[in-house]
mmCIF file of C-alpha atoms in Angstrom:
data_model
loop_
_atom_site.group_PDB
_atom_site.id
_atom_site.type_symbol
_atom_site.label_atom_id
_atom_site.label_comp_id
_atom_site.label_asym_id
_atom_site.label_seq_id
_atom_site.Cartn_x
_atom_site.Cartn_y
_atom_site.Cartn_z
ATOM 1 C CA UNK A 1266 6.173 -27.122 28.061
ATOM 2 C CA UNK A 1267 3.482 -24.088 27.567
ATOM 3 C CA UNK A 1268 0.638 -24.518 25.103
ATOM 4 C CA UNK A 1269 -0.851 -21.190 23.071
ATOM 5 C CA UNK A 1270 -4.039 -21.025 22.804
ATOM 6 C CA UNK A 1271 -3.246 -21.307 19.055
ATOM 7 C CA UNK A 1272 -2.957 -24.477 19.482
ATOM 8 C CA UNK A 1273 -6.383 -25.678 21.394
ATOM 9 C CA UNK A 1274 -8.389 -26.857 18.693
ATOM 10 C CA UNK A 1275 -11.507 -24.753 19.516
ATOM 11 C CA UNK A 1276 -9.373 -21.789 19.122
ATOM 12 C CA UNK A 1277 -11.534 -20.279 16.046
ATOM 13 C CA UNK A 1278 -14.394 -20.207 18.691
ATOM 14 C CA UNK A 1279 -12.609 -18.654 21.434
ATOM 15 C CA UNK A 1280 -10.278 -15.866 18.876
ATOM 16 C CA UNK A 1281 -10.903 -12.001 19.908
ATOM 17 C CA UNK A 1282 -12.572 -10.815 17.001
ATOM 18 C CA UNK A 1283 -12.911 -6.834 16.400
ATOM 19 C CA UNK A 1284 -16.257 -5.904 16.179
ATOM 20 C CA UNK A 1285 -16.670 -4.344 13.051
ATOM 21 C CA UNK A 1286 -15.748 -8.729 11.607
ATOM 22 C CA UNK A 1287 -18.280 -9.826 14.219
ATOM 23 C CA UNK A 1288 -20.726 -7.308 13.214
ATOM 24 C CA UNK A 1289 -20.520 -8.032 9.154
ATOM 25 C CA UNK A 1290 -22.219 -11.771 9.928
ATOM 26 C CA UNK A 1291 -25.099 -9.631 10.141
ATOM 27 C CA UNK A 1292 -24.856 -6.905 8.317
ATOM 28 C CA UNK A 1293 -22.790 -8.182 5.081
ATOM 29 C CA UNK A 1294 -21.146 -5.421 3.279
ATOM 30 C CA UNK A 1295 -23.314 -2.548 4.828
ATOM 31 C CA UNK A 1296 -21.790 -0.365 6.875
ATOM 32 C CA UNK A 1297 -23.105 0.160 10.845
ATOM 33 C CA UNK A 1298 -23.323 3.855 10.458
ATOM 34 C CA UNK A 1299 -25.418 3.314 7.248
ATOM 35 C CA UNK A 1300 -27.578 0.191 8.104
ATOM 36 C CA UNK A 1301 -31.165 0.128 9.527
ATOM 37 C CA UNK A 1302 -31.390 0.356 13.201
ATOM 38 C CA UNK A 1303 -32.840 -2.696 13.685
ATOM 39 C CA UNK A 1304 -30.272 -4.484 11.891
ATOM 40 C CA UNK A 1305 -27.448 -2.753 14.058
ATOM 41 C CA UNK A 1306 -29.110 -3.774 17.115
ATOM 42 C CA UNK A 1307 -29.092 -7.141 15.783
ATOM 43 C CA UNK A 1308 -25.348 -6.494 15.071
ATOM 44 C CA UNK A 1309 -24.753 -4.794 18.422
ATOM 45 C CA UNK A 1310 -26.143 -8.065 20.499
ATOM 46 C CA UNK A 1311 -23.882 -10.493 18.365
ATOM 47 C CA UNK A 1312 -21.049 -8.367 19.117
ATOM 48 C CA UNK A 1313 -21.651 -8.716 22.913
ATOM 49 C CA UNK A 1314 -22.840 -12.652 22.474
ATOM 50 C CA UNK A 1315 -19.497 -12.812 20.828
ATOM 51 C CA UNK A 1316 -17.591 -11.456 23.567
ATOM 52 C CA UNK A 1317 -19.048 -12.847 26.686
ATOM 53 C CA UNK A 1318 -19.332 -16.584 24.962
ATOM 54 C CA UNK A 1319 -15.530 -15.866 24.049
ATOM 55 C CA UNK A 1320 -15.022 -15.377 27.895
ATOM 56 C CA UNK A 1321 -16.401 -18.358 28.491
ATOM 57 C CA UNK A 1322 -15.039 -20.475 26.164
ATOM 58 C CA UNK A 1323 -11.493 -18.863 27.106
ATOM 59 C CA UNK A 1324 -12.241 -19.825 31.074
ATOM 60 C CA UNK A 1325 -13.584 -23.063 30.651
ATOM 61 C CA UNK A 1326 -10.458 -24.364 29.052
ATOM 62 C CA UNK A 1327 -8.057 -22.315 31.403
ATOM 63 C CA UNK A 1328 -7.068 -19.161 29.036
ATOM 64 C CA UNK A 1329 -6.658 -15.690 30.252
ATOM 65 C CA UNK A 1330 -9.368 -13.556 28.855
ATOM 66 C CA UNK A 1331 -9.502 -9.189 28.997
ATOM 67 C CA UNK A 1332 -13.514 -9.561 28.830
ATOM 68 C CA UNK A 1333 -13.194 -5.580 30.114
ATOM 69 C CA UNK A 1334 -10.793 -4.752 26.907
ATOM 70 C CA UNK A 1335 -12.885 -6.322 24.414
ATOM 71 C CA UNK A 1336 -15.972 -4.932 25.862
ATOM 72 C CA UNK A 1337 -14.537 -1.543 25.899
ATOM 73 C CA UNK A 1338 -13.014 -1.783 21.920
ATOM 74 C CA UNK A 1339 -17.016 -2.369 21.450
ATOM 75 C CA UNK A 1340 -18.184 0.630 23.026
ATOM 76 C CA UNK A 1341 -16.011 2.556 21.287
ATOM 77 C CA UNK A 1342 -16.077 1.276 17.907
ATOM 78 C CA UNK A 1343 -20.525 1.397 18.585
ATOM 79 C CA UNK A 1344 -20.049 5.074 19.708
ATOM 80 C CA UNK A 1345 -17.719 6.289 16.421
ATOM 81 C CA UNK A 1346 -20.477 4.545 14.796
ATOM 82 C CA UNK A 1347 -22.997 6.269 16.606
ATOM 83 C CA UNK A 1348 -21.194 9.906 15.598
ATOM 84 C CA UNK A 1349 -20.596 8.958 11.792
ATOM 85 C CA UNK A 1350 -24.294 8.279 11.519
ATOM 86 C CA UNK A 1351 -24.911 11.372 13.510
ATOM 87 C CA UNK A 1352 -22.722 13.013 10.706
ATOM 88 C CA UNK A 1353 -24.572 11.479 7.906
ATOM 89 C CA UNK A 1354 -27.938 12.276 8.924
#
């Protein structure tokens, strides 16, 4: 019998979130392109605490994890980001 890691019952802590959910914990409704640039930073570092305590939750209970995936999805969702606000400004 397999189990999914559906069914582990600290799955909500160990989900793959995209970064744009992980980032609106800190910056509500506001936009990253149009937020100030110390909240983004503040949104930037959740996104990678998100990620890397992900991997480890994912490890320590035996679940594959693409660590290198999510961390590049980050990148380039921060650099679209980076050339919105670019077009903005």
């Amino acid at each position: 019998m397999t189990f999914s890691i559906k069914d582990h019952p600290f799955y909500i802590r160990m989900k793959q979130l995209p970064p744009q959910e992980i980032a609106a914990w800190v910056l509500g409704e506001t936009p990253v392109e149009q937020a100030e640039p110390k909240l983004r930073k503040e949104a930037f570092r959740r996104v990678a605490k998100k990620i890397t305590s992900g991997k480890a939750e994912r490890s320590k209970y035996g679940f594959n994890s693409d660590t290198n995936g999510e961390i590049a999805r980050a990148m380039e969702w921060a650099f679209q980001a980076g050339l919105k606000a670019g077009r903005v400004k």
